[in-house]
Amino acid sequence: MYTIGQVSQQFNISVSTLRYYDKEGLLPQLKRVSGIRYFSEKDLEALRVIECLKRSGLEIKTICQFMKWCELGNETLPKRKELFEKQKRVVEEEMKQLQKVYEMISYKCWYYGESVKLGSEEYVTPKIPEGLPIHIKKSYDAAHQ
Amino acid sequence: MYTIGQVSQQFNISVSTLRYYDKEGLLPQLKRVSGIRYFSEKDLEALRVIECLKRSGLEIKTICQFMKWCELGNETLPKRKELFEKQKRVVEEEMKQLQKVYEMISYKCWYYGESVKLGSEEYVTPKIPEGLPIHIKKSYDAAHQ
DNA sequence: GTAGTACCTCAACCTGACTTCAGGTCAAGA
DNA sequence: TCTTGACCTGAAGTCAGGTTGAGGTACTAC
């Protein structure tokens, strides 16, 4: 069993955020002894899932809904399965988008690298897009489709 | 030259958002004819960069700062280069984190798939973590390090 | 016994990124 | 002529996801 301060350190989540999560119903299993919260292994795993679902783009409300399903037992298993399958697709899409962002940034890194080297943009700009080095053109195209 | 409505459609950004960006100084090159905004190719490229930097985690304010640097010419090239290099590292880290999220979700998909198949979680839970199939254990471990 | 630290609550506040709203201009078509 | 649609402004409103602050308890260390 861990106190809120220990969990805060371990997960790098502020104490007030943990209390806020509790208030919003994200930690329905959380035990208290004379008002003080004690986190079990189950609560820590719940926190890992919360972090994961949050990063995947779910709102707190929806995560709260999921936690309630967990409380309701086997009946809600199909709903929970579907939620994760949907979020899997969401994250796959997000990964694609992030890849595109990465291509754009890589291209811009090259662009500004050249510009700084030559002291000016004006020698680099005319190369766009046909005069770009082949590996840079790849990034440029990925970012501009 | 494009009107705000055309750009809104093409980029799937609402008209009010485009006006908001303009107001915040994100489109310093934007031309107007008797009050009406006209977007050139340069403005569209700026919008692509804005989308990219936003997704990479930068705030509007910071993007605005960058746009001002662009206006100031070659003197600011090193700053702009550094900004993109920093964001490249940020996005690399974000990709790692997203991969971890993906591993957790994949594991949970398997977990709920099994649970639904067997009608209950209670036959699946005891397998964690040593009894997990090898490819699932990989995801589990990635999500729990 | 008092200072310090970690915990608690509840309500109010904050921030970023938009969105909405009221009221107005302007050009084209019926 | 008049109505429709696309544009404009400035101020106010919204929403999620916290954070802050005032005021209080409870235990330990000196």
Short mmCIF file of C-alpha atoms (C1' of nucleotides) in Angstrom, two decimals:
data_model
loop_
_atom_site.label_atom_id
_atom_site.label_comp_id
_atom_site.label_asym_id
_atom_site.label_seq_id
_atom_site.Cartn_x
_atom_site.Cartn_y
_atom_site.Cartn_z
CA MET A 1 0.00 0.00 0.00
CA TYR A 2 1.29 3.43 -0.99
CA THR A 3 0.37 6.96 0.08
CA ILE A 4 -0.56 9.64 -2.42
CA GLY A 5 2.86 11.26 -2.09
CA GLN A 6 4.69 8.04 -2.94
CA VAL A 7 2.48 7.38 -5.95
CA SER A 8 2.93 10.98 -7.06
CA GLN A 9 6.71 10.49 -7.10
CA GLN A 10 6.63 7.05 -8.70
CA PHE A 11 4.31 8.08 -11.53
CA ASN A 12 5.40 11.67 -11.82
CA ILE A 13 1.82 12.86 -11.45
CA SER A 14 1.12 15.74 -9.05
CA VAL A 15 -0.69 15.03 -5.80
CA SER A 16 -3.49 17.38 -6.77
CA THR A 17 -3.96 15.57 -10.07
CA LEU A 18 -4.24 12.24 -8.26
CA ARG A 19 -6.86 13.72 -5.94
CA TYR A 20 -8.64 15.16 -8.96
CA TYR A 21 -8.67 11.72 -10.62
CA ASP A 22 -10.08 10.22 -7.47
CA LYS A 23 -12.77 12.88 -7.27
CA GLU A 24 -13.73 12.25 -10.89
CA GLY A 25 -14.20 8.56 -10.13
CA LEU A 26 -11.17 7.21 -11.96
CA LEU A 27 -10.03 5.16 -8.99
CA PRO A 28 -13.14 3.44 -7.65
CA GLN A 29 -11.10 0.79 -5.83
CA LEU A 30 -9.07 3.26 -3.81
CA LYS A 31 -9.08 2.48 -0.07
CA ARG A 32 -9.04 5.04 2.71
CA VAL A 33 -8.11 4.83 6.37
CA SER A 34 -9.47 7.76 8.38
CA GLY A 35 -9.65 9.90 5.27
CA ILE A 36 -6.20 9.11 3.95
CA ARG A 37 -5.91 7.45 0.54
CA TYR A 38 -3.95 4.21 0.22
CA PHE A 39 -3.06 2.92 -3.24
CA SER A 40 -2.85 -0.84 -3.82
CA GLU A 41 -1.19 -2.62 -6.77
CA LYS A 42 -4.59 -2.66 -8.46
CA ASP A 43 -4.82 1.11 -8.17
CA LEU A 44 -1.35 1.47 -9.65
CA GLU A 45 -2.36 -0.72 -12.60
CA ALA A 46 -5.50 1.44 -12.95
CA LEU A 47 -3.22 4.49 -13.08
CA ARG A 48 -1.16 2.86 -15.83
CA VAL A 49 -4.34 2.24 -17.80
CA ILE A 50 -5.54 5.80 -17.18
CA GLU A 51 -2.23 7.21 -18.48
CA CYS A 52 -2.46 4.94 -21.49
CA LEU A 53 -6.06 5.76 -22.37
CA LYS A 54 -5.44 9.46 -21.79
CA ARG A 55 -2.48 9.46 -24.18
CA SER A 56 -4.54 7.54 -26.68
CA GLY A 57 -6.89 10.53 -26.75
CA LEU A 58 -9.76 9.52 -24.46
CA GLU A 59 -11.38 12.09 -22.20
CA ILE A 60 -11.42 11.66 -18.43
CA LYS A 61 -15.19 11.14 -18.56
CA THR A 62 -14.85 8.20 -20.93
CA ILE A 63 -12.08 6.64 -18.87
CA CYS A 64 -14.35 7.02 -15.87
CA GLN A 65 -17.07 5.15 -17.75
CA PHE A 66 -14.57 2.37 -18.49
CA MET A 67 -13.61 2.12 -14.82
CA LYS A 68 -17.29 1.75 -13.94
CA TRP A 69 -17.57 -1.09 -16.46
CA CYS A 70 -14.65 -2.78 -14.72
CA GLU A 71 -16.60 -2.61 -11.45
CA LEU A 72 -19.65 -4.22 -13.04
CA GLY A 73 -17.89 -7.52 -13.76
CA ASN A 74 -17.99 -9.96 -16.65
CA GLU A 75 -21.16 -8.60 -18.20
CA THR A 76 -19.27 -5.56 -19.50
CA LEU A 77 -16.33 -7.50 -20.97
CA PRO A 78 -17.46 -7.04 -24.60
CA LYS A 79 -17.80 -3.27 -24.12
CA ARG A 80 -14.35 -3.04 -22.61
CA LYS A 81 -12.90 -5.15 -25.43
CA GLU A 82 -14.50 -2.90 -28.02
CA LEU A 83 -13.19 0.22 -26.30
CA PHE A 84 -9.62 -1.02 -26.53
CA GLU A 85 -10.06 -2.18 -30.10
CA LYS A 86 -11.35 1.23 -31.06
CA GLN A 87 -8.49 2.97 -29.27
CA LYS A 88 -6.05 0.66 -31.02
CA ARG A 89 -7.28 1.97 -34.36
CA VAL A 90 -7.16 5.53 -33.03
CA VAL A 91 -3.54 5.09 -31.94
CA GLU A 92 -2.60 3.52 -35.28
CA GLU A 93 -3.99 6.58 -37.03
CA GLU A 94 -2.22 8.87 -34.57
CA MET A 95 1.06 7.08 -35.28
CA LYS A 96 0.61 7.71 -38.99
CA GLN A 97 -0.08 11.38 -38.37
CA LEU A 98 2.89 11.70 -36.07
CA GLN A 99 5.06 10.09 -38.75
CA LYS A 100 3.91 12.78 -41.18
CA VAL A 101 4.75 15.49 -38.63
CA TYR A 102 8.16 13.88 -38.25
CA GLU A 103 8.75 13.98 -42.01
CA MET A 104 7.89 17.66 -42.12
CA ILE A 105 10.20 18.45 -39.22
CA SER A 106 13.02 16.39 -40.72
CA TYR A 107 12.62 18.27 -43.97
CA LYS A 108 12.67 21.61 -42.16
CA CYS A 109 15.77 20.58 -40.21
CA TRP A 110 17.53 19.93 -43.51
CA TYR A 111 16.17 23.18 -44.97
CA TYR A 112 17.41 25.30 -42.09
CA GLY A 113 20.65 23.34 -41.89
CA GLU A 114 21.41 24.25 -45.50
CA SER A 115 20.23 27.82 -45.06
CA VAL A 116 22.43 28.40 -42.02
CA LYS A 117 25.39 26.80 -43.82
CA LEU A 118 24.93 29.08 -46.84
CA GLY A 119 23.94 32.10 -44.75
CA SER A 120 20.65 32.59 -46.52
CA GLU A 121 17.43 30.88 -47.53
CA GLU A 122 17.56 32.21 -51.05
CA TYR A 123 19.92 29.51 -52.32
CA VAL A 124 17.82 26.72 -50.83
CA THR A 125 14.30 27.81 -51.79
CA PRO A 126 14.76 27.34 -55.57
CA LYS A 127 15.53 23.64 -55.03
CA ILE A 128 11.98 22.96 -53.81
CA PRO A 129 10.81 20.38 -54.63
CA GLU A 130 12.60 18.92 -57.68
CA GLY A 131 16.14 19.85 -56.73
CA LEU A 132 15.98 18.33 -53.25
CA PRO A 133 18.33 15.47 -52.36
CA ILE A 134 16.47 12.21 -52.81
CA HIS A 135 16.11 11.32 -49.09
CA ILE A 136 14.93 14.84 -48.28
CA LYS A 137 12.48 14.85 -51.16
CA LYS A 138 10.96 11.72 -49.62
CA SER A 139 10.28 13.59 -46.37
CA TYR A 140 9.07 16.64 -48.24
CA ASP A 141 6.62 14.56 -50.27
CA ALA A 142 5.37 12.66 -47.22
CA ALA A 143 4.70 15.97 -45.49
CA HIS A 144 3.00 17.55 -48.48
CA GLN A 145 0.68 14.89 -49.82
CA MET B 1 -5.25 33.19 -54.13
CA TYR B 2 -7.89 31.50 -51.97
CA THR B 3 -10.65 32.84 -49.75
CA ILE B 4 -11.00 31.79 -46.15
CA GLY B 5 -13.88 29.46 -47.00
CA GLN B 6 -11.86 27.60 -49.62
CA VAL B 7 -8.89 27.21 -47.28
CA SER B 8 -11.23 26.06 -44.52
CA GLN B 9 -12.50 23.25 -46.77
CA GLN B 10 -9.11 22.30 -48.14
CA PHE B 11 -7.43 22.08 -44.74
CA ASN B 12 -10.44 20.99 -42.75
CA ILE B 13 -9.94 23.87 -40.34
CA SER B 14 -12.96 25.95 -39.37
CA VAL B 15 -13.28 29.51 -40.67
CA SER B 16 -13.32 30.85 -37.13
CA THR B 17 -10.10 29.00 -36.33
CA LEU B 18 -8.41 30.50 -39.37
CA ARG B 19 -9.51 33.97 -38.29
CA TYR B 20 -8.28 33.21 -34.79
CA TYR B 21 -4.88 32.19 -36.16
CA ASP B 22 -4.72 35.38 -38.13
CA LYS B 23 -5.65 37.44 -35.10
CA GLU B 24 -2.96 35.72 -33.04
CA GLY B 25 -0.36 36.63 -35.65
CA LEU B 26 0.23 33.19 -37.11
CA LEU B 27 -0.21 34.39 -40.68
CA PRO B 28 1.77 37.62 -40.94
CA GLN B 29 1.97 37.41 -44.74
CA LEU B 30 -1.79 37.24 -45.25
CA LYS B 31 -3.07 39.80 -47.78
CA ARG B 32 -6.39 41.61 -47.61
CA VAL B 33 -8.48 43.40 -50.21
CA SER B 34 -11.07 45.70 -48.64
CA GLY B 35 -11.03 43.70 -45.44
CA ILE B 36 -11.29 40.27 -47.05
CA ARG B 37 -8.49 37.77 -46.45
CA TYR B 38 -6.75 36.17 -49.41
CA PHE B 39 -4.47 33.20 -48.86
CA SER B 40 -1.46 32.72 -51.15
CA GLU B 41 0.60 29.53 -51.59
CA LYS B 42 2.97 30.90 -48.94
CA ASP B 43 0.11 31.19 -46.47
CA LEU B 44 -0.93 27.62 -47.22
CA GLU B 45 2.62 26.43 -46.54
CA ALA B 46 2.55 28.45 -43.30
CA LEU B 47 -0.67 26.63 -42.38
CA ARG B 48 1.02 23.27 -43.03
CA VAL B 49 3.86 24.31 -40.75
CA ILE B 50 1.41 25.53 -38.11
CA GLU B 51 -0.43 22.18 -38.16
CA CYS B 52 2.87 20.37 -37.91
CA LEU B 53 4.25 22.43 -35.05
CA LYS B 54 0.94 22.27 -33.22
CA ARG B 55 0.86 18.47 -33.43
CA SER B 56 4.45 18.35 -32.29
CA GLY B 57 3.27 19.97 -29.07
CA LEU B 58 4.10 23.65 -29.50
CA GLU B 59 1.75 26.33 -28.23
CA ILE B 60 0.21 28.91 -30.54
CA LYS B 61 2.32 31.62 -28.87
CA THR B 62 5.55 29.83 -29.69
CA ILE B 63 4.48 29.20 -33.27
CA CYS B 64 3.70 32.90 -33.48
CA GLN B 65 7.21 33.67 -32.28
CA PHE B 66 8.58 31.39 -35.02
CA MET B 67 6.52 33.17 -37.67
CA LYS B 68 7.95 36.47 -36.50
CA TRP B 69 11.45 35.05 -36.86
CA CYS B 70 10.59 34.11 -40.45
CA GLU B 71 9.68 37.74 -41.10
CA LEU B 72 13.00 38.96 -39.73
CA GLY B 73 15.05 37.23 -42.44
CA ASN B 74 18.37 35.43 -42.43
CA GLU B 75 19.50 36.70 -39.05
CA THR B 76 17.06 34.36 -37.31
CA LEU B 77 17.96 31.25 -39.31
CA PRO B 78 19.94 29.63 -36.45
CA LYS B 79 17.01 30.12 -34.05
CA ARG B 80 14.58 28.57 -36.49
CA LYS B 81 16.93 25.66 -37.10
CA GLU B 82 17.25 25.06 -33.37
CA LEU B 83 13.49 25.16 -32.92
CA PHE B 84 12.98 22.40 -35.46
CA GLU B 85 15.84 20.36 -34.05
CA LYS B 86 14.32 20.59 -30.60
CA GLN B 87 10.89 19.63 -31.91
CA LYS B 88 12.44 16.71 -33.75
CA ARG B 89 13.68 15.35 -30.42
CA VAL B 90 10.30 16.05 -28.84
CA VAL B 91 8.52 14.13 -31.58
CA GLU B 92 10.99 11.23 -31.33
CA GLU B 93 10.19 11.00 -27.62
CA GLU B 94 6.47 11.26 -28.33
CA MET B 95 6.76 8.39 -30.84
CA LYS B 96 8.41 6.24 -28.18
CA GLN B 97 5.66 7.04 -25.71
CA LEU B 98 2.97 6.35 -28.28
CA GLN B 99 4.61 3.01 -29.01
CA LYS B 100 4.36 2.17 -25.31
CA VAL B 101 0.70 3.17 -25.30
CA TYR B 102 0.22 0.92 -28.31
CA GLU B 103 1.81 -2.01 -26.52
CA MET B 104 -0.48 -1.54 -23.53
CA ILE B 105 -3.55 -1.35 -25.75
CA SER B 106 -2.48 -4.41 -27.73
CA TYR B 107 -2.03 -6.32 -24.51
CA LYS B 108 -5.45 -5.22 -23.27
CA CYS B 109 -7.02 -6.22 -26.58
CA TRP B 110 -5.63 -9.71 -26.11
CA TYR B 111 -6.68 -9.75 -22.44
CA TYR B 112 -10.28 -8.80 -23.19
CA GLY B 113 -10.36 -11.05 -26.25
CA GLU B 114 -9.50 -14.03 -24.05
CA SER B 115 -11.83 -12.94 -21.29
CA VAL B 116 -14.78 -12.57 -23.66
CA LYS B 117 -13.97 -15.94 -25.25
CA LEU B 118 -13.89 -17.65 -21.85
CA GLY B 119 -16.78 -15.61 -20.45
CA SER B 120 -14.77 -14.32 -17.49
CA GLU B 121 -11.60 -12.56 -16.50
CA GLU B 122 -10.82 -15.03 -13.75
CA TYR B 123 -9.19 -17.57 -16.08
CA VAL B 124 -7.00 -14.94 -17.72
CA THR B 125 -5.77 -12.98 -14.70
CA PRO B 126 -3.69 -15.82 -13.19
CA LYS B 127 -1.58 -15.97 -16.38
CA ILE B 128 -0.16 -12.50 -15.69
CA PRO B 129 2.70 -12.10 -16.40
CA GLU B 130 4.53 -15.45 -16.62
CA GLY B 131 1.82 -17.50 -18.29
CA LEU B 132 1.23 -15.02 -21.10
CA PRO B 133 1.87 -16.11 -24.70
CA ILE B 134 5.31 -14.95 -25.71
CA HIS B 135 4.24 -12.18 -28.15
CA ILE B 136 1.72 -10.83 -25.63
CA LYS B 137 4.26 -10.91 -22.83
CA LYS B 138 6.42 -8.69 -25.01
CA SER B 139 3.67 -6.07 -25.19
CA TYR B 140 2.91 -6.46 -21.49
CA ASP B 141 6.56 -5.95 -20.58
CA ALA B 142 6.92 -2.94 -22.88
CA ALA B 143 3.87 -1.36 -21.25
CA HIS B 144 5.00 -2.11 -17.70
CA GLN B 145 8.69 -1.19 -17.62
"C1'" DG C 1 4.93 21.85 23.57
"C1'" DT C 2 5.84 23.41 19.33
"C1'" DA C 3 7.65 23.08 14.68
"C1'" DG C 4 7.47 20.53 10.58
"C1'" DT C 5 5.61 17.47 7.33
"C1'" DA C 6 2.16 14.86 4.94
"C1'" DC C 7 -2.20 14.27 4.54
"C1'" DC C 8 -7.37 16.15 4.00
"C1'" DT C 9 -11.67 19.17 1.78
"C1'" DC C 10 -14.14 22.45 -0.96
"C1'" DA C 11 -14.52 26.14 -3.82
"C1'" DA C 12 -12.48 29.20 -6.82
"C1'" DC C 13 -9.36 30.09 -10.29
"C1'" DC C 14 -6.48 29.39 -14.49
"C1'" DT C 15 -4.95 28.30 -19.32
"C1'" DG C 16 -5.07 27.26 -24.10
"C1'" DA C 17 -7.53 26.90 -28.01
"C1'" DC C 18 -11.23 27.68 -29.90
"C1'" DT C 19 -16.45 28.92 -30.72
"C1'" DT C 20 -20.43 31.71 -30.55
"C1'" DC C 21 -22.94 35.81 -31.03
"C1'" DA C 22 -24.65 40.29 -32.34
"C1'" DG C 23 -24.35 43.37 -35.66
"C1'" DG C 24 -22.50 44.88 -40.16
"C1'" DT C 25 -20.54 45.06 -45.42
"C1'" DC C 26 -20.80 43.73 -50.06
"C1'" DA C 27 -21.76 41.44 -54.61
"C1'" DA C 28 -24.63 38.40 -57.48
"C1'" DG C 29 -28.89 36.48 -59.00
"C1'" DA C 30 -34.35 36.23 -59.27
"C1'" DT D 1 -35.46 45.60 -55.14
"C1'" DC D 2 -34.55 42.35 -52.18
"C1'" DT D 3 -32.70 38.31 -50.52
"C1'" DT D 4 -29.04 35.10 -50.15
"C1'" DG D 5 -24.46 33.82 -49.12
"C1'" DA D 6 -19.78 34.72 -48.07
"C1'" DC D 7 -17.17 37.64 -45.91
"C1'" DC D 8 -16.02 41.00 -41.70
"C1'" DT D 9 -15.35 42.58 -36.27
"C1'" DG D 10 -14.96 42.52 -31.19
"C1'" DA D 11 -16.36 40.75 -27.11
"C1'" DA D 12 -17.97 37.14 -24.53
"C1'" DG D 13 -18.55 32.25 -23.72
"C1'" DT D 14 -17.07 27.36 -23.48
"C1'" DC D 15 -14.57 23.28 -22.26
"C1'" DA D 16 -11.13 20.04 -20.51
"C1'" DG D 17 -7.93 19.32 -17.42
"C1'" DG D 18 -6.04 20.57 -14.06
"C1'" DT D 19 -4.02 24.07 -10.02
"C1'" DT D 20 -4.32 27.06 -6.08
"C1'" DG D 21 -5.65 28.61 -1.67
"C1'" DA D 22 -7.67 28.78 2.81
"C1'" DG D 23 -8.42 26.30 6.57
"C1'" DG D 24 -8.04 21.88 9.10
"C1'" DT D 25 -6.16 17.05 11.09
"C1'" DA D 26 -2.61 13.99 12.65
"C1'" DC D 27 1.83 12.21 13.66
"C1'" DT D 28 6.84 12.62 14.49
"C1'" DA D 29 11.21 14.97 15.97
"C1'" DC D 30 13.46 18.05 18.68
#
